[in-house]
Amino acid sequence: MAPVKKSKKNVENMNSRLKLVMKSGKAILGYKATTKALRKGKAKMILIASNCPPLRKSEVEYLAMLAKTTVHHYSGDNTDLGTACGKFFNCSVLSIIDGGDSDILASTKE
């Protein structure tokens, strides 16, 4: 039972960091805007929801590899990712441009 609690705490920790990024930093939601940010080299980190289509996921991962950007696979689905951002819609791909006051960029590199 201990690993379940740890993973739940990890998800809550990621959600709180994501909430802080949305409040103090700059983030872009959506596949199309994320690919544009990756091509321009503005994205510092990419979050992909667990139920993102495989072709789209591999395309974003490939662009992130070319741009030398960190990719984090979010454990929840696209509804959870949209809710964690404080939005009332689904979001399968999210790009963080500026971390703001959050330590999300430093903590996920470990």
Short mmCIF file of C-alpha atoms in Angstrom, two decimals:
data_model
loop_
_atom_site.label_atom_id
_atom_site.label_comp_id
_atom_site.label_asym_id
_atom_site.label_seq_id
_atom_site.Cartn_x
_atom_site.Cartn_y
_atom_site.Cartn_z
CA MET A 1 0.00 0.00 0.00
CA ALA A 2 2.92 2.40 0.56
CA PRO A 3 3.82 2.89 -3.15
CA VAL A 4 0.23 3.94 -3.91
CA LYS A 5 0.38 6.69 -1.29
CA LYS A 6 3.78 7.81 -2.58
CA SER A 7 2.53 8.06 -6.17
CA LYS A 8 -0.58 9.95 -5.04
CA LYS A 9 1.61 12.39 -3.11
CA ASN A 10 3.80 12.74 -6.21
CA VAL A 11 0.75 13.59 -8.35
CA GLU A 12 -0.46 16.14 -5.80
CA ASN A 13 3.04 17.64 -5.69
CA MET A 14 3.10 17.91 -9.49
CA ASN A 15 -0.38 19.47 -9.50
CA SER A 16 0.65 22.11 -6.96
CA ARG A 17 3.79 22.93 -8.94
CA LEU A 18 1.72 23.16 -12.13
CA LYS A 19 -0.76 25.46 -10.41
CA LEU A 20 2.10 27.74 -9.36
CA VAL A 21 3.45 27.80 -12.93
CA MET A 22 0.03 28.82 -14.26
CA LYS A 23 -0.17 31.60 -11.68
CA SER A 24 3.37 33.04 -11.75
CA GLY A 25 5.03 31.63 -14.89
CA LYS A 26 4.09 31.16 -18.52
CA ALA A 27 2.64 27.98 -19.98
CA ILE A 28 1.05 27.08 -23.31
CA LEU A 29 -1.72 24.51 -23.58
CA GLY A 30 -2.36 22.43 -26.65
CA TYR A 31 -0.57 20.36 -29.25
CA LYS A 32 -0.36 22.94 -32.03
CA ALA A 33 1.00 25.75 -29.84
CA THR A 34 3.45 23.35 -28.16
CA THR A 35 4.91 22.22 -31.48
CA LYS A 36 5.35 25.87 -32.49
CA ALA A 37 7.11 26.63 -29.18
CA LEU A 38 9.37 23.60 -29.64
CA ARG A 39 10.30 24.63 -33.18
CA LYS A 40 11.12 28.16 -32.02
CA GLY A 41 13.11 26.81 -29.06
CA LYS A 42 11.04 28.63 -26.43
CA ALA A 43 9.73 25.59 -24.53
CA LYS A 44 11.68 24.52 -21.44
CA MET A 45 9.54 21.53 -20.48
CA ILE A 46 6.73 19.48 -22.01
CA LEU A 47 4.01 17.61 -20.13
CA ILE A 48 2.11 14.87 -21.97
CA ALA A 49 -1.09 13.32 -20.62
CA SER A 50 -1.32 9.54 -20.25
CA ASN A 51 -4.10 9.14 -22.82
CA CYS A 52 -2.48 11.26 -25.55
CA PRO A 53 -2.60 9.40 -28.90
CA PRO A 54 0.62 7.44 -29.57
CA LEU A 55 1.41 9.16 -32.88
CA ARG A 56 1.00 12.61 -31.39
CA LYS A 57 3.01 11.60 -28.31
CA SER A 58 5.91 10.29 -30.41
CA GLU A 59 5.89 13.42 -32.59
CA VAL A 60 6.07 15.73 -29.56
CA GLU A 61 8.81 13.56 -28.00
CA TYR A 62 10.80 13.70 -31.24
CA LEU A 63 10.54 17.49 -31.49
CA ALA A 64 11.49 17.79 -27.81
CA MET A 65 14.54 15.61 -28.40
CA LEU A 66 15.64 17.86 -31.28
CA ALA A 67 15.09 20.96 -29.14
CA LYS A 68 16.83 19.34 -26.10
CA THR A 69 13.73 19.91 -23.97
CA THR A 70 12.64 17.87 -20.94
CA VAL A 71 9.54 15.69 -21.40
CA HIS A 72 7.45 14.65 -18.40
CA HIS A 73 4.73 12.02 -18.82
CA TYR A 74 1.87 13.20 -16.63
CA SER A 75 0.28 10.29 -14.78
CA GLY A 76 -3.31 11.53 -15.18
CA ASP A 77 -5.36 11.74 -18.34
CA ASN A 78 -6.08 14.89 -20.36
CA THR A 79 -9.02 15.86 -18.15
CA ASP A 80 -6.79 15.75 -15.05
CA LEU A 81 -4.08 17.78 -16.78
CA GLY A 82 -6.57 20.47 -17.81
CA THR A 83 -8.01 20.59 -14.28
CA ALA A 84 -4.52 20.85 -12.74
CA CYS A 85 -3.92 23.91 -14.93
CA GLY A 86 -7.12 25.49 -13.61
CA LYS A 87 -8.95 25.18 -16.93
CA PHE A 88 -12.38 23.72 -17.56
CA PHE A 89 -11.34 21.81 -20.66
CA ASN A 90 -9.11 18.86 -21.56
CA CYS A 91 -5.44 19.31 -22.41
CA SER A 92 -3.27 16.47 -23.69
CA VAL A 93 -0.04 18.44 -24.23
CA LEU A 94 1.29 21.37 -22.19
CA SER A 95 4.45 23.40 -22.70
CA ILE A 96 6.15 25.42 -19.96
CA ILE A 97 7.88 28.54 -21.28
CA ASP A 98 8.76 30.14 -17.93
CA GLY A 99 8.67 28.32 -14.60
CA GLY A 100 7.97 31.46 -12.56
CA ASP A 101 8.20 30.91 -8.79
CA SER A 102 7.77 27.13 -9.17
CA ASP A 103 10.67 24.68 -8.98
CA ILE A 104 9.08 22.36 -11.55
CA LEU A 105 11.93 22.71 -14.06
CA ALA A 106 14.67 21.87 -11.54
CA SER A 107 12.81 19.11 -9.70
CA THR A 108 11.89 16.97 -12.73
CA LYS A 109 15.43 16.85 -14.13
CA GLU A 110 16.50 14.57 -11.27
#
